[in-house]
Amino acid sequence: HIGPLRPDASGAEVRPGVVLFFRDLTSARRLEAMRADFVANASHELRTPLASVLGFIETLQGPARNDAAARERFLDIMRGQAHRMKRLVDDLLSLSRIEMRAHVPPTRPEDLTAVVKHMIETLTPLSRERGVAIQASLPDGPLFVLGDRDELLRVAENLIENAVKYGETGQRVDVNLGRVAAEGTQPPQVAFSVRDYGPGIAPEHLPRLTERFYRVDVAQSREKGGTGLGLAIVKHIVQRHRGHLDIASEPGQGACFTVTLPEASRG
Ligand code: ADP
């Protein structure tokens, strides 16, 4: 109820009434549902390899106790499953560390040319193994952004590794880094892009690719050692660096992931 205007002690006219507070319950509920979903997904992802390891231990203590060949085979499988759990826990920890720092943008200038060069060198053996050639087009000199070196390395690693893993049939991956032509009053930007010529991604999957645990093909991702968290990590790092991640793909034509970041003046 809102009453008529009345003068207050200072002579100003005030309207006595009720103050209403609105709280957006729908978005609070949505966040809660997302959190519950995340915990359920993470638990399920860990439970599967854990159940497999427990199963093999029981077999090794029981029926396969005296079977040396089976023991070697089972130990190999168990090691693979343990590695899978470790990758998952490492990715979960990375994600939570990045989220904790989400509102603290990095302040140190970092040379993105050096970061990308380093990651290409690191991933060259893997790409050779998969029969993929990485073709790089990088600036001659340094290109600075305000950034965290480890996080920028992680972005380059996840995008190049995905291109090599999922686009291997195309046998070529293009990595580009350079300045973006400035538009109007926009501060100068740098763009880092990774393009593959593999099977690409159907349009209905594109908006969901950066969700945690979202995979186009779960079996394929597992077989290639994926956790389903790589692109979620990339998205969070790029957001913390005040940048953008753009994903473009045409099925059958490959995929292109582009990260745009504000350029920093100098190191
Ligand atoms: P994963 O650990 O499964 O690789 P990511 O978050 O890195 O998880 O990627 C999510 C999913 O996006 C992958 O499982 C795959 O289905 C799809 N994807 C990522 N990069 C590419 C690519 N370059 N080409 C085709 N599909 C891709």
GROMACS .gro file of C-alpha atoms and ligand atoms in nm:
model
  294
    1HIS     CA    1   0.000   0.000   0.000
    2ILE     CA    2   0.138   0.339  -0.091
    3GLY     CA    3  -0.006   0.636   0.095
    4PRO     CA    4  -0.050   0.998  -0.017
    5LEU     CA    5   0.240   1.247  -0.024
    6ARG     CA    6   0.315   1.399   0.320
    7PRO     CA    7   0.581   1.653   0.427
    8ASP     CA    8   0.857   1.501   0.642
    9ALA     CA    9   1.057   1.675   0.920
   10SER     CA   10   1.271   1.863   0.667
   11GLY     CA   11   0.966   1.982   0.477
   12ALA     CA   12   1.027   1.753   0.176
   13GLU     CA   13   0.728   1.555   0.054
   14VAL     CA   14   0.755   1.181   0.108
   15ARG     CA   15   0.513   0.900   0.029
   16PRO     CA   16   0.478   0.646   0.314
   17GLY     CA   17   0.455   0.288   0.190
   18VAL     CA   18   0.607  -0.052   0.156
   19VAL     CA   19   0.949  -0.138   0.013
   20LEU     CA   20   0.952  -0.454  -0.193
   21PHE     CA   21   1.263  -0.669  -0.242
   22PHE     CA   22   1.273  -0.893  -0.546
   23ARG     CA   23   1.508  -1.186  -0.563
   24ASP     CA   24   1.544  -1.377  -0.885
   25LEU     CA   25   1.453  -1.723  -0.762
   26THR     CA   26   1.453  -1.876  -1.108
   27SER     CA   27   1.820  -1.796  -1.165
   28ALA     CA   28   1.912  -1.912  -0.811
   29ARG     CA   29   1.731  -2.241  -0.877
   30ARG     CA   30   1.894  -2.277  -1.216
   31LEU     CA   31   2.240  -2.232  -1.059
   32GLU     CA   32   2.158  -2.488  -0.792
   33ALA     CA   33   2.037  -2.736  -1.055
   34MET     CA   34   2.357  -2.679  -1.258
   35ARG     CA   35   2.570  -2.743  -0.951
   36ALA     CA   36   2.381  -3.064  -0.866
   37ASP     CA   37   2.413  -3.175  -1.228
   38PHE     CA   38   2.788  -3.108  -1.227
   39VAL     CA   39   2.844  -3.309  -0.908
   40ALA     CA   40   2.636  -3.597  -1.048
   41ASN     CA   41   2.833  -3.594  -1.376
   42ALA     CA   42   3.172  -3.575  -1.203
   43SER     CA   43   3.079  -3.859  -0.967
   44HIS     CA   44   2.958  -4.073  -1.255
   45GLU     CA   45   3.277  -4.006  -1.456
   46LEU     CA   46   3.490  -4.120  -1.160
   47ARG     CA   47   3.268  -4.411  -1.064
   48THR     CA   48   3.305  -4.593  -1.397
   49PRO     CA   49   3.687  -4.634  -1.396
   50LEU     CA   50   3.684  -4.694  -1.021
   51ALA     CA   51   3.433  -4.979  -1.059
   52SER     CA   52   3.649  -5.127  -1.334
   53VAL     CA   53   3.965  -5.115  -1.117
   54LEU     CA   54   3.781  -5.276  -0.824
   55GLY     CA   55   3.647  -5.548  -1.054
   56PHE     CA   56   3.996  -5.633  -1.181
   57ILE     CA   57   4.139  -5.640  -0.828
   58GLU     CA   58   3.874  -5.891  -0.727
   59THR     CA   59   3.948  -6.104  -1.034
   60LEU     CA   60   4.322  -6.092  -0.961
   61GLN     CA   61   4.264  -6.198  -0.601
   62GLY     CA   62   4.023  -6.471  -0.709
   63PRO     CA   63   3.993  -6.662  -1.038
   64ALA     CA   64   4.304  -6.512  -1.205
   65ARG     CA   65   4.527  -6.550  -0.899
   66ASN     CA   66   4.776  -6.785  -1.069
   67ASP     CA   67   4.741  -6.662  -1.426
   68ALA     CA   68   5.056  -6.459  -1.503
   69ALA     CA   69   4.946  -6.352  -1.852
   70ALA     CA   70   4.607  -6.229  -1.727
   71ARG     CA   71   4.778  -6.040  -1.445
   72GLU     CA   72   4.993  -5.840  -1.690
   73ARG     CA   73   4.692  -5.762  -1.909
   74PHE     CA   74   4.470  -5.659  -1.617
   75LEU     CA   75   4.742  -5.444  -1.461
   76ASP     CA   76   4.775  -5.260  -1.794
   77ILE     CA   77   4.402  -5.193  -1.803
   78MET     CA   78   4.402  -5.083  -1.440
   79ARG     CA   79   4.688  -4.843  -1.505
   80GLY     CA   80   4.491  -4.693  -1.796
   81GLN     CA   81   4.183  -4.648  -1.578
   82ALA     CA   82   4.387  -4.492  -1.297
   83HIS     CA   83   4.537  -4.246  -1.548
   84ARG     CA   84   4.188  -4.160  -1.664
   85MET     CA   85   4.082  -4.083  -1.306
   86LYS     CA   86   4.393  -3.871  -1.254
   87ARG     CA   87   4.327  -3.668  -1.571
   88LEU     CA   88   3.973  -3.609  -1.455
   89VAL     CA   89   4.073  -3.500  -1.104
   90ASP     CA   90   4.347  -3.273  -1.248
   91ASP     CA   91   4.095  -3.109  -1.483
   92LEU     CA   92   3.839  -3.067  -1.204
   93LEU     CA   93   4.106  -2.897  -0.989
   94SER     CA   94   4.213  -2.668  -1.277
   95LEU     CA   95   3.854  -2.568  -1.338
   96SER     CA   96   3.787  -2.487  -0.973
   97ARG     CA   97   4.114  -2.287  -0.944
   98ILE     CA   98   4.025  -2.082  -1.252
   99GLU     CA   99   3.672  -2.025  -1.123
  100MET     CA  100   3.805  -1.902  -0.789
  101ARG     CA  101   4.006  -1.639  -0.975
  102ALA     CA  102   3.728  -1.559  -1.222
  103HIS     CA  103   3.688  -1.199  -1.100
  104VAL     CA  104   4.059  -1.119  -1.086
  105PRO     CA  105   4.179  -1.043  -1.438
  106PRO     CA  106   4.553  -1.103  -1.494
  107THR     CA  107   4.770  -0.791  -1.483
  108ARG     CA  108   5.110  -0.909  -1.614
  109PRO     CA  109   5.198  -0.871  -1.981
  110GLU     CA  110   5.269  -1.209  -2.139
  111ASP     CA  111   5.408  -1.277  -2.485
  112LEU     CA  112   5.148  -1.485  -2.668
  113THR     CA  113   5.384  -1.559  -2.959
  114ALA     CA  114   5.623  -1.739  -2.722
  115VAL     CA  115   5.334  -1.926  -2.555
  116VAL     CA  116   5.193  -2.055  -2.885
  117LYS     CA  117   5.539  -2.144  -3.022
  118HIS     CA  118   5.617  -2.340  -2.705
  119MET     CA  119   5.290  -2.534  -2.725
  120ILE     CA  120   5.337  -2.620  -3.092
  121GLU     CA  121   5.681  -2.761  -3.011
  122THR     CA  122   5.535  -2.959  -2.720
  123LEU     CA  123   5.258  -3.109  -2.933
  124THR     CA  124   5.461  -3.182  -3.247
  125PRO     CA  125   5.549  -3.540  -3.139
  126LEU     CA  126   5.179  -3.619  -3.075
  127SER     CA  127   5.074  -3.472  -3.409
  128ARG     CA  128   5.346  -3.671  -3.592
  129GLU     CA  129   5.225  -3.985  -3.418
  130ARG     CA  130   4.875  -3.916  -3.553
  131GLY     CA  131   4.995  -3.826  -3.902
  132VAL     CA  132   4.893  -3.461  -3.869
  133ALA     CA  133   5.109  -3.167  -3.981
  134ILE     CA  134   5.080  -2.846  -3.778
  135GLN     CA  135   5.119  -2.543  -4.004
  136ALA     CA  136   5.187  -2.230  -3.804
  137SER     CA  137   5.159  -1.869  -3.907
  138LEU     CA  138   5.295  -1.657  -3.621
  139PRO     CA  139   5.418  -1.297  -3.595
  140ASP     CA  140   5.795  -1.242  -3.620
  141GLY     CA  141   5.809  -1.064  -3.286
  142PRO     CA  142   5.633  -1.075  -2.950
  143LEU     CA  143   5.261  -1.002  -2.913
  144PHE     CA  144   5.159  -0.905  -2.561
  145VAL     CA  145   4.837  -0.963  -2.371
  146LEU     CA  146   4.767  -0.930  -1.999
  147GLY     CA  147   4.772  -1.293  -1.904
  148ASP     CA  148   4.865  -1.585  -1.689
  149ARG     CA  149   5.129  -1.790  -1.874
  150ASP     CA  150   5.010  -2.130  -1.749
  151GLU     CA  151   4.650  -2.055  -1.835
  152LEU     CA  152   4.738  -1.928  -2.184
  153LEU     CA  153   4.948  -2.241  -2.240
  154ARG     CA  154   4.645  -2.447  -2.135
  155VAL     CA  155   4.422  -2.272  -2.391
  156ALA     CA  156   4.673  -2.337  -2.670
  157GLU     CA  157   4.723  -2.696  -2.554
  158ASN     CA  158   4.352  -2.786  -2.539
  159LEU     CA  159   4.267  -2.631  -2.876
  160ILE     CA  160   4.566  -2.771  -3.068
  161GLU     CA  161   4.533  -3.112  -2.903
  162ASN     CA  162   4.161  -3.129  -2.989
  163ALA     CA  163   4.233  -3.033  -3.350
  164VAL     CA  164   4.498  -3.308  -3.375
  165LYS     CA  165   4.277  -3.566  -3.195
  166TYR     CA  166   3.942  -3.501  -3.359
  167GLY     CA  167   4.059  -3.366  -3.694
  168GLU     CA  168   4.328  -3.621  -3.770
  169THR     CA  169   4.158  -3.746  -4.086
  170GLY     CA  170   4.227  -3.401  -4.238
  171GLN     CA  171   4.601  -3.453  -4.172
  172ARG     CA  172   4.660  -3.081  -4.132
  173VAL     CA  173   4.605  -2.827  -3.857
  174ASP     CA  174   4.654  -2.453  -3.910
  175VAL     CA  175   4.757  -2.241  -3.613
  176ASN     CA  176   4.739  -1.865  -3.663
  177LEU     CA  177   4.828  -1.577  -3.437
  178GLY     CA  178   4.814  -1.210  -3.522
  179ARG     CA  179   4.663  -0.866  -3.465
  180VAL     CA  180   4.304  -0.807  -3.564
  181ALA     CA  181   4.243  -0.494  -3.770
  182ALA     CA  182   4.107  -0.236  -3.522
  183GLU     CA  183   3.743  -0.136  -3.571
  184GLY     CA  184   3.642   0.218  -3.470
  185THR     CA  185   3.724   0.293  -3.107
  186GLN     CA  186   3.786  -0.072  -3.015
  187PRO     CA  187   4.118  -0.129  -2.836
  188PRO     CA  188   4.357  -0.340  -3.047
  189GLN     CA  189   4.289  -0.713  -3.030
  190VAL     CA  190   4.492  -1.024  -3.099
  191ALA     CA  191   4.344  -1.342  -3.242
  192PHE     CA  192   4.469  -1.696  -3.192
  193SER     CA  193   4.299  -1.955  -3.408
  194VAL     CA  194   4.325  -2.330  -3.455
  195ARG     CA  195   4.169  -2.487  -3.761
  196ASP     CA  196   4.142  -2.850  -3.856
  197TYR     CA  197   4.013  -3.025  -4.167
  198GLY     CA  198   3.849  -3.323  -3.995
  199PRO     CA  199   3.482  -3.423  -3.974
  200GLY     CA  200   3.376  -3.097  -3.806
  201ILE     CA  201   3.086  -3.048  -3.565
  202ALA     CA  202   2.714  -3.044  -3.643
  203PRO     CA  203   2.548  -2.703  -3.575
  204GLU     CA  204   2.319  -2.834  -3.298
  205HIS     CA  205   2.627  -2.921  -3.084
  206LEU     CA  206   2.813  -2.591  -3.126
  207PRO     CA  207   2.636  -2.388  -2.853
  208ARG     CA  208   2.687  -2.665  -2.596
  209LEU     CA  209   3.052  -2.760  -2.663
  210THR     CA  210   3.191  -2.548  -2.377
  211GLU     CA  211   2.956  -2.701  -2.117
  212ARG     CA  212   3.128  -2.925  -1.865
  213PHE     CA  213   3.121  -3.289  -1.970
  214TYR     CA  214   2.946  -3.215  -2.298
  215ARG     CA  215   3.081  -3.437  -2.577
  216VAL     CA  216   2.950  -3.497  -2.925
  217ASP     CA  217   3.048  -3.863  -2.898
  218VAL     CA  218   3.123  -3.988  -2.547
  219ALA     CA  219   3.286  -4.316  -2.655
  220GLN     CA  220   3.513  -4.138  -2.904
  221SER     CA  221   3.618  -3.876  -2.645
  222ARG     CA  222   3.702  -4.151  -2.388
  223GLU     CA  223   3.892  -4.352  -2.642
  224LYS     CA  224   4.102  -4.043  -2.722
  225GLY     CA  225   4.167  -3.980  -2.353
  226GLY     CA  226   3.928  -3.684  -2.317
  227THR     CA  227   3.759  -3.578  -1.995
  228GLY     CA  228   3.489  -3.358  -2.149
  229LEU     CA  229   3.625  -3.060  -1.952
  230GLY     CA  230   3.883  -2.918  -2.196
  231LEU     CA  231   3.665  -2.661  -2.369
  232ALA     CA  232   3.495  -2.561  -2.041
  233ILE     CA  233   3.844  -2.484  -1.907
  234VAL     CA  234   3.928  -2.287  -2.223
  235LYS     CA  235   3.607  -2.084  -2.195
  236HIS     CA  236   3.668  -1.994  -1.830
  237ILE     CA  237   4.030  -1.892  -1.894
  238VAL     CA  238   3.931  -1.678  -2.192
  239GLN     CA  239   3.656  -1.508  -1.991
  240ARG     CA  240   3.898  -1.430  -1.706
  241HIS     CA  241   4.131  -1.275  -1.965
  242ARG     CA  242   3.844  -1.055  -2.093
  243GLY     CA  243   3.847  -1.229  -2.428
  244HIS     CA  244   3.609  -1.419  -2.656
  245LEU     CA  245   3.598  -1.775  -2.782
  246ASP     CA  246   3.436  -1.829  -3.118
  247ILE     CA  247   3.365  -2.175  -3.263
  248ALA     CA  248   3.281  -2.223  -3.629
  249SER     CA  249   3.233  -2.549  -3.811
  250GLU     CA  250   3.069  -2.708  -4.110
  251PRO     CA  251   3.025  -3.082  -4.092
  252GLY     CA  252   3.270  -3.247  -4.329
  253GLN     CA  253   3.479  -2.929  -4.359
  254GLY     CA  254   3.655  -2.923  -4.022
  255ALA     CA  255   3.633  -2.685  -3.728
  256CYS     CA  256   3.788  -2.351  -3.637
  257PHE     CA  257   3.830  -2.226  -3.279
  258THR     CA  258   3.928  -1.858  -3.241
  259VAL     CA  259   4.030  -1.681  -2.921
  260THR     CA  260   4.034  -1.301  -2.929
  261LEU     CA  261   4.209  -1.108  -2.650
  262PRO     CA  262   4.278  -0.739  -2.589
  263GLU     CA  263   4.638  -0.651  -2.681
  264ALA     CA  264   4.857  -0.513  -2.401
  265SER     CA  265   5.093  -0.227  -2.473
  266ARG     CA  266   5.428  -0.397  -2.393
  267GLY     CA  267   5.609  -0.632  -2.162
  268ADP     P1  268   3.720  -3.384  -2.454
  268ADP     O1  269   3.798  -3.408  -2.332
  268ADP     O2  270   3.609  -3.481  -2.474
  268ADP     O3  271   3.805  -3.366  -2.576
  268ADP     P2  272   3.651  -3.102  -2.480
  268ADP     O4  273   3.576  -3.016  -2.383
  268ADP     O5  274   3.788  -3.063  -2.516
  268ADP     O6  275   3.641  -3.248  -2.421
  268ADP     O7  276   3.565  -3.110  -2.614
  268ADP     C1  277   3.426  -3.141  -2.604
  268ADP     C2  278   3.381  -3.217  -2.727
  268ADP     O8  279   3.383  -3.131  -2.841
  268ADP     C3  280   3.468  -3.334  -2.766
  268ADP     O9  281   3.433  -3.451  -2.694
  268ADP     C4  282   3.439  -3.348  -2.915
  268ADP    O10  283   3.318  -3.422  -2.932
  268ADP     C5  284   3.412  -3.204  -2.959
  268ADP     N1  285   3.528  -3.140  -3.025
  268ADP     C6  286   3.622  -3.061  -2.968
  268ADP     N2  287   3.712  -3.017  -3.056
  268ADP     C7  288   3.675  -3.070  -3.176
  268ADP     C8  289   3.728  -3.063  -3.310
  268ADP     N3  290   3.838  -2.991  -3.339
  268ADP     N4  291   3.661  -3.131  -3.409
  268ADP     C9  292   3.550  -3.204  -3.382
  268ADP     N5  293   3.496  -3.214  -3.257
  268ADP    C10  294   3.557  -3.149  -3.156
   0.00000   0.00000   0.00000
